[in-house]
PDB file of C-alpha atoms in Angstrom:
ATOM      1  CA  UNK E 264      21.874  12.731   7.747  1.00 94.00           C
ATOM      2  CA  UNK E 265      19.136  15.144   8.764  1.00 96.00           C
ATOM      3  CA  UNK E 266      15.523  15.690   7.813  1.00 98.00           C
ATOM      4  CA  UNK E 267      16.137  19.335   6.028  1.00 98.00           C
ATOM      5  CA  UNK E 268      18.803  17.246   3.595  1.00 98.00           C
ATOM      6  CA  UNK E 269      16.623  14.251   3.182  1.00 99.00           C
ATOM      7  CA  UNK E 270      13.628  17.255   1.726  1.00 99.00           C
ATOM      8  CA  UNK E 271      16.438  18.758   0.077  1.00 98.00           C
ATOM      9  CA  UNK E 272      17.394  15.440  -2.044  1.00 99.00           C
ATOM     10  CA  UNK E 273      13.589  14.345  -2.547  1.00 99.00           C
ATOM     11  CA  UNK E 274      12.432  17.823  -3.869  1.00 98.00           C
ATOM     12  CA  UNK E 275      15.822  17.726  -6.214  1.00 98.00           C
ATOM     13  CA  UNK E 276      14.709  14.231  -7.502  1.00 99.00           C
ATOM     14  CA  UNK E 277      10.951  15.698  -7.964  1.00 98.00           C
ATOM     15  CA  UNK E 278      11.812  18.852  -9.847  1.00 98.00           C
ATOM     16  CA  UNK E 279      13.555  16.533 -12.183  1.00 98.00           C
ATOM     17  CA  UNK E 280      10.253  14.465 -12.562  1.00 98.00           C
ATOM     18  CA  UNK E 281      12.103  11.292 -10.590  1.00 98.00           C
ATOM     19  CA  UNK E 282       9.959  10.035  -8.031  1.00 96.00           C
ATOM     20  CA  UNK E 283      11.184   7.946  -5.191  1.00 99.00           C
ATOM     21  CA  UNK E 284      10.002   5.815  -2.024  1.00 99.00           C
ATOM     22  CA  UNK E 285      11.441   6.173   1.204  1.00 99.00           C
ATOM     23  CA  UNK E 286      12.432   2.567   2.467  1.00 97.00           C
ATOM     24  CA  UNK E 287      14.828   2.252   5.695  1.00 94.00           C
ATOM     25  CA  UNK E 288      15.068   4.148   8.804  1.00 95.00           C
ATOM     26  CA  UNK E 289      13.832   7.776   7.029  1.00 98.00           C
ATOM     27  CA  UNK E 290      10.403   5.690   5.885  1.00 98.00           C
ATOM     28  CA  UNK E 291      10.004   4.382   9.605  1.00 98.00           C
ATOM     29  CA  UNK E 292       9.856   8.241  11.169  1.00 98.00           C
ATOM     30  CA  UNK E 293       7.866   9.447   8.375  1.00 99.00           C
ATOM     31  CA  UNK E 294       5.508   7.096   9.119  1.00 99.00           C
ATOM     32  CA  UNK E 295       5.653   7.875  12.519  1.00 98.00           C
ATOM     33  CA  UNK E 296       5.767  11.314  11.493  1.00 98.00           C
ATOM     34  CA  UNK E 297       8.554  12.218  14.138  1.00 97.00           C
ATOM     35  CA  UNK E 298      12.554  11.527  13.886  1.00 96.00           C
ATOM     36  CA  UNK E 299      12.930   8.901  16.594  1.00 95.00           C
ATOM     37  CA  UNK E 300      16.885   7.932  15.727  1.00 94.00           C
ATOM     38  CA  UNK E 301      20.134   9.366  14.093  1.00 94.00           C
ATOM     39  CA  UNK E 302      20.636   7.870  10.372  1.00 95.00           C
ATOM     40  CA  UNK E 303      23.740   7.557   8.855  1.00 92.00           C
ATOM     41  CA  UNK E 304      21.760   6.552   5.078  1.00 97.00           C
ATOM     42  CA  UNK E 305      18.700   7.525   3.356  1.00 98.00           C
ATOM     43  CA  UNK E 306      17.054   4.283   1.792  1.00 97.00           C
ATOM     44  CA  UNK E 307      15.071   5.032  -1.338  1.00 98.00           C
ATOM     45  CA  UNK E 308      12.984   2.483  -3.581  1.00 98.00           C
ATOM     46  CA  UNK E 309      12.837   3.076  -7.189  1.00 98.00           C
ATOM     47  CA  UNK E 310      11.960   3.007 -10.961  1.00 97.00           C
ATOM     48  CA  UNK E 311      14.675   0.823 -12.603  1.00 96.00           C
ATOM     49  CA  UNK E 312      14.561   3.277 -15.707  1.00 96.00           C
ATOM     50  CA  UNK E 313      15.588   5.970 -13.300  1.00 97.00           C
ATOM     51  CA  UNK E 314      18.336   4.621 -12.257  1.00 96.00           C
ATOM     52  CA  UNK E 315      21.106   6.604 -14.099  1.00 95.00           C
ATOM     53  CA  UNK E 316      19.117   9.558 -13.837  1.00 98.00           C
ATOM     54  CA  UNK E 317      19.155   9.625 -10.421  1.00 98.00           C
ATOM     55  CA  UNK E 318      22.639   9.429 -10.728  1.00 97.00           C
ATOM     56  CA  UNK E 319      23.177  12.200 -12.222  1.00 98.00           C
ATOM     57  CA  UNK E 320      20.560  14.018 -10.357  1.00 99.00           C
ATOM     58  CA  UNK E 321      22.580  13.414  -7.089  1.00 99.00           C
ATOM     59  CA  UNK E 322      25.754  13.889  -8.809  1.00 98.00           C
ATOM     60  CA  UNK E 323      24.692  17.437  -9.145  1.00 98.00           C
ATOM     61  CA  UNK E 324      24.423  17.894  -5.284  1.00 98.00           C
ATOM     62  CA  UNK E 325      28.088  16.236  -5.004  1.00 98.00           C
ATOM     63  CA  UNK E 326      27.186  12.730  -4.970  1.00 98.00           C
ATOM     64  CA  UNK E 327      29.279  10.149  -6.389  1.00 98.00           C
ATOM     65  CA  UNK E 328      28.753   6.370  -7.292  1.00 96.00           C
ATOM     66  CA  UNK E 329      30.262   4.442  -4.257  1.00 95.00           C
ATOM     67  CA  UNK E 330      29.083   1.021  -4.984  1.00 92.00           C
ATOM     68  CA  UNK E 331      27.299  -0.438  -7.380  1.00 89.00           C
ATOM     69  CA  UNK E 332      26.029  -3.919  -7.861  1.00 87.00           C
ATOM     70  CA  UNK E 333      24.807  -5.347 -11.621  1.00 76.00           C
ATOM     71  CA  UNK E 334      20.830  -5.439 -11.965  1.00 76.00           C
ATOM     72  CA  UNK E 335      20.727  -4.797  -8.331  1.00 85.00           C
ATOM     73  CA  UNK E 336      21.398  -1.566  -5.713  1.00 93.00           C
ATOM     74  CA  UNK E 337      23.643   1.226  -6.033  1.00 96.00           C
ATOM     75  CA  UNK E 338      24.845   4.124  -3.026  1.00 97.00           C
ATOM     76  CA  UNK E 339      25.892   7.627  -3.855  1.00 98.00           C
ATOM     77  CA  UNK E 340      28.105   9.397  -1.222  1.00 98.00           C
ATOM     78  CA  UNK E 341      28.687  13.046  -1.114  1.00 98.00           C
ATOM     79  CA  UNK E 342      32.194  14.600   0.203  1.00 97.00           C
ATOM     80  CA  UNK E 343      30.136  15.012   3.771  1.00 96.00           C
ATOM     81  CA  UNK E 344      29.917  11.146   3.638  1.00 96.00           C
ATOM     82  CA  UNK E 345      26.201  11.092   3.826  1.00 97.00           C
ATOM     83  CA  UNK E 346      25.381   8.629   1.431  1.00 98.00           C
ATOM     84  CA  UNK E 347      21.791   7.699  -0.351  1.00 99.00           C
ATOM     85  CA  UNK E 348      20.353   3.769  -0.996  1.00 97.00           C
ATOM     86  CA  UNK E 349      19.071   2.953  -3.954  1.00 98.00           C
ATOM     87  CA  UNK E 350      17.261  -0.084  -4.819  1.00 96.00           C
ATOM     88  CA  UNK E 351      15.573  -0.014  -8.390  1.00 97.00           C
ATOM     89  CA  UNK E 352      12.994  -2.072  -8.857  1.00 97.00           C
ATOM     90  CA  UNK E 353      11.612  -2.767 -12.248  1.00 96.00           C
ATOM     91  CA  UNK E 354       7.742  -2.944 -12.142  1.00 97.00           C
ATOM     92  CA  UNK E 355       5.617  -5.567 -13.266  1.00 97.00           C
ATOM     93  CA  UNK E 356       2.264  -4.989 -15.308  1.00 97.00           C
ATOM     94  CA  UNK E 357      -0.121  -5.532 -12.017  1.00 98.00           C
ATOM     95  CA  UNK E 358       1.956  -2.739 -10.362  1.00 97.00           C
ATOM     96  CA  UNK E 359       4.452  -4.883  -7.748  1.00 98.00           C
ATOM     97  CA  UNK E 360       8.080  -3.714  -8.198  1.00 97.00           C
ATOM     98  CA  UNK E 361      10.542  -6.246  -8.318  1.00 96.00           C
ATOM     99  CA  UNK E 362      14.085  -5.630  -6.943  1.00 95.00           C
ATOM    100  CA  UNK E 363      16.574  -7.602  -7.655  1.00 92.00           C
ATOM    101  CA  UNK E 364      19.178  -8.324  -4.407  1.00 88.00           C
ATOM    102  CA  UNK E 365      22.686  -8.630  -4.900  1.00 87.00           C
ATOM    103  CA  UNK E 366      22.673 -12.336  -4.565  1.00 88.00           C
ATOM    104  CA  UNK E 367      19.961 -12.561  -7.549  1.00 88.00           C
ATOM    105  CA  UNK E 368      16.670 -13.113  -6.102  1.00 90.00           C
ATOM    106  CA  UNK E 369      14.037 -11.038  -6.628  1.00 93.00           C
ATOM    107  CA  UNK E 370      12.140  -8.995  -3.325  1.00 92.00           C
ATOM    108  CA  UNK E 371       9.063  -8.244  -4.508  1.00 95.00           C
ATOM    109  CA  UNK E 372       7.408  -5.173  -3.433  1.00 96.00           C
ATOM    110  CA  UNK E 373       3.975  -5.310  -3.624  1.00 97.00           C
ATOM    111  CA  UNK E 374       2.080  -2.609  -5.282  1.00 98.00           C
ATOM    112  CA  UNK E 375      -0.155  -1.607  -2.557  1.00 98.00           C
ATOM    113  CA  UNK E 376       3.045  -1.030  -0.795  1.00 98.00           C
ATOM    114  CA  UNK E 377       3.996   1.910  -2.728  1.00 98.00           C
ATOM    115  CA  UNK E 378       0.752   3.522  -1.560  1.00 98.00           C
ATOM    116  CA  UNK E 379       2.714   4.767   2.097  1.00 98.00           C
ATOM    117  CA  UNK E 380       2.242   8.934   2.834  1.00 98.00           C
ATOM    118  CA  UNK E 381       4.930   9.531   5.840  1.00 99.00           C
ATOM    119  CA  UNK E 382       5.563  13.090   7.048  1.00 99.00           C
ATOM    120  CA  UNK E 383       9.405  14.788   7.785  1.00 99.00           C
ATOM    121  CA  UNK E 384       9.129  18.256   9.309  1.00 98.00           C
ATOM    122  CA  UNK E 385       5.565  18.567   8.532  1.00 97.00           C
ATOM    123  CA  UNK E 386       5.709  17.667   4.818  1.00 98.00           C
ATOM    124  CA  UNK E 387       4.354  14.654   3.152  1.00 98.00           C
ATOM    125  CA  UNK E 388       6.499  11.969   1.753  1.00 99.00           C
ATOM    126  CA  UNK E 389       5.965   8.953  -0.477  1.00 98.00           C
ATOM    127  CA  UNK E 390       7.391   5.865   0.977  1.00 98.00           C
ATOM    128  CA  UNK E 391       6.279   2.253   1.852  1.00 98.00           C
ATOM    129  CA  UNK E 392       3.279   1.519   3.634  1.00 98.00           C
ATOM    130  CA  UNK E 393       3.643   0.296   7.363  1.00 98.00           C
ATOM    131  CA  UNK E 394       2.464  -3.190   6.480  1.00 97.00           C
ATOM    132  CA  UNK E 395       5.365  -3.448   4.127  1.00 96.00           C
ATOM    133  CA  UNK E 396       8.039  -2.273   6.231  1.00 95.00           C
ATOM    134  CA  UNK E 397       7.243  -4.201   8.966  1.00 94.00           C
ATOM    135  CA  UNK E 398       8.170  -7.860   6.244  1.00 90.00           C
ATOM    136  CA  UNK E 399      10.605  -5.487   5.015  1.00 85.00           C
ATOM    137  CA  UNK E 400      12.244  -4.767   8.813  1.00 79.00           C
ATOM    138  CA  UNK E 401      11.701  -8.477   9.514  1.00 81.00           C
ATOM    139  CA  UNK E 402      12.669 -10.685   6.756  1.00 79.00           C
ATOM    140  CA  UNK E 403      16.117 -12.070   6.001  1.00 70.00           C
ATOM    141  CA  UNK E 404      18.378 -11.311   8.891  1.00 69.00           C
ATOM    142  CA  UNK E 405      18.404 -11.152  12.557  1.00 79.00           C
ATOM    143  CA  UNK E 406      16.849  -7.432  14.106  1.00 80.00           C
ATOM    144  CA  UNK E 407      19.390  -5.450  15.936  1.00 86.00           C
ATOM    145  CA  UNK E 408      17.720  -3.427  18.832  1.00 88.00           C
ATOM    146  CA  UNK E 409      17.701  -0.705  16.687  1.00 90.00           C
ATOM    147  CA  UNK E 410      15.351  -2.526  13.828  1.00 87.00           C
ATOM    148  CA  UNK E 411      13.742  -3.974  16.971  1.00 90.00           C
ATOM    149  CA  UNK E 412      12.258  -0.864  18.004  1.00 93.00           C
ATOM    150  CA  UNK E 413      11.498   0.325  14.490  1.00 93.00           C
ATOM    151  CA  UNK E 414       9.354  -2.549  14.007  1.00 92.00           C
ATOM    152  CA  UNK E 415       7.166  -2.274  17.394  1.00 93.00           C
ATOM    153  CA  UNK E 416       6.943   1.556  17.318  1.00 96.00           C
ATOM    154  CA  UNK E 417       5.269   0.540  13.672  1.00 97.00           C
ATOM    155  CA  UNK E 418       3.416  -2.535  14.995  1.00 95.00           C
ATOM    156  CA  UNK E 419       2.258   0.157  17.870  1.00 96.00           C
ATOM    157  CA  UNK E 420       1.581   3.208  15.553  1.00 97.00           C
ATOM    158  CA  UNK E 421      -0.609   0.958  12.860  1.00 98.00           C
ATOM    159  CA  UNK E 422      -2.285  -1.391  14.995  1.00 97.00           C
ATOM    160  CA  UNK E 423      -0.724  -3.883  13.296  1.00 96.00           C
ATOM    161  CA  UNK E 424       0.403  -7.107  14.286  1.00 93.00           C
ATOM    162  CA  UNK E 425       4.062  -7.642  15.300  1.00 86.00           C
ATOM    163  CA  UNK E 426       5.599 -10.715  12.403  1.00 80.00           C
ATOM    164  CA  UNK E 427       7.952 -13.182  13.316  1.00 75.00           C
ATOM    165  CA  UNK E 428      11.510 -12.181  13.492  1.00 64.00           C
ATOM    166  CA  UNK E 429      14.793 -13.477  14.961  1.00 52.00           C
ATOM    167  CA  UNK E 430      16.816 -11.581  17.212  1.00 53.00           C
ATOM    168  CA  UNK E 431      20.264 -10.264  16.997  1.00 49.00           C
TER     169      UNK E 431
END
């Protein structure tokens, strides 16, 4: 997936008055404000409520419901086989947004998170603050080299420290 069709998708979600976060691999190089990797997804946080609009928003590029998982995440894939992330979270009165994983516990997300400004080809982006995709990068499974160097180019970028992971 390249950076022209991840602006094309977020400026199709906007002009329908959906607004998104990037989370994933897209969220690290806006932050960095450079593509440092290939992605095969595009990783986006949102409102709950917008869930089936978004749906149908995509649907009008050519996307199609691949999976979906009760309460939880969904991914659209379009006939190139690029396929979009979604993880709805519903959000509480003080702002966090809680998503609910596929296994039924909540991941809260907490609200200063969604306050992240990341760049792709020059153009701002919303998406998660360093801070939280550095927990998000290094919490519930083992980092693949990959996540690994997502997380210290972060770390490095933000001057912030590096958290405790496992390795893959």
């Amino acid at each position: 997936m390249d950076a022209a069709l991840v602006l094309g998708l977020l400026e199709h979600l906007e002009q329908r008055g959906i607004y998104v976060w990037l989370d994933g691999g897209w969220a690290v190089d806006a932050l960095l404000e450079q593509q440092t990797r290939p992605h095969d997804d595009l990783d986006l946080v949102s409102r709950f409520e917008d869930s089936d609009r978004i749906a149908v928003a995509l649907g009008e590029r050519g996307y199609v419901v691949g999976y979906r998982a009760p309460r939880s995440c969904f991914v659209l894939i379009d006939p190139a086989g690029h396929q979009v992330d979604v993880h709805p979270a519903a959000f509480a009165a003080n702002g966090d947004g809680v998503y609910t994983m596929e296994n039924g516990e909540d991941w809260i997300f907490p609200a200063a998170g969604f306050a992240g400004v990341g760049r792709i080809l020059g153009r701002e982006v919303p998406c998660l603050t360093p801070e939280v995709m550095l927990v998000n990068h290094t919490t519930g499974y083992e980092l693949d080299a990959e996540h690994e160097r997502d997380v210290r180019a972060l770390s490095e970028r933000y001057a912030l420290p590096l958290p405790r992971y496992e390795r893959a």
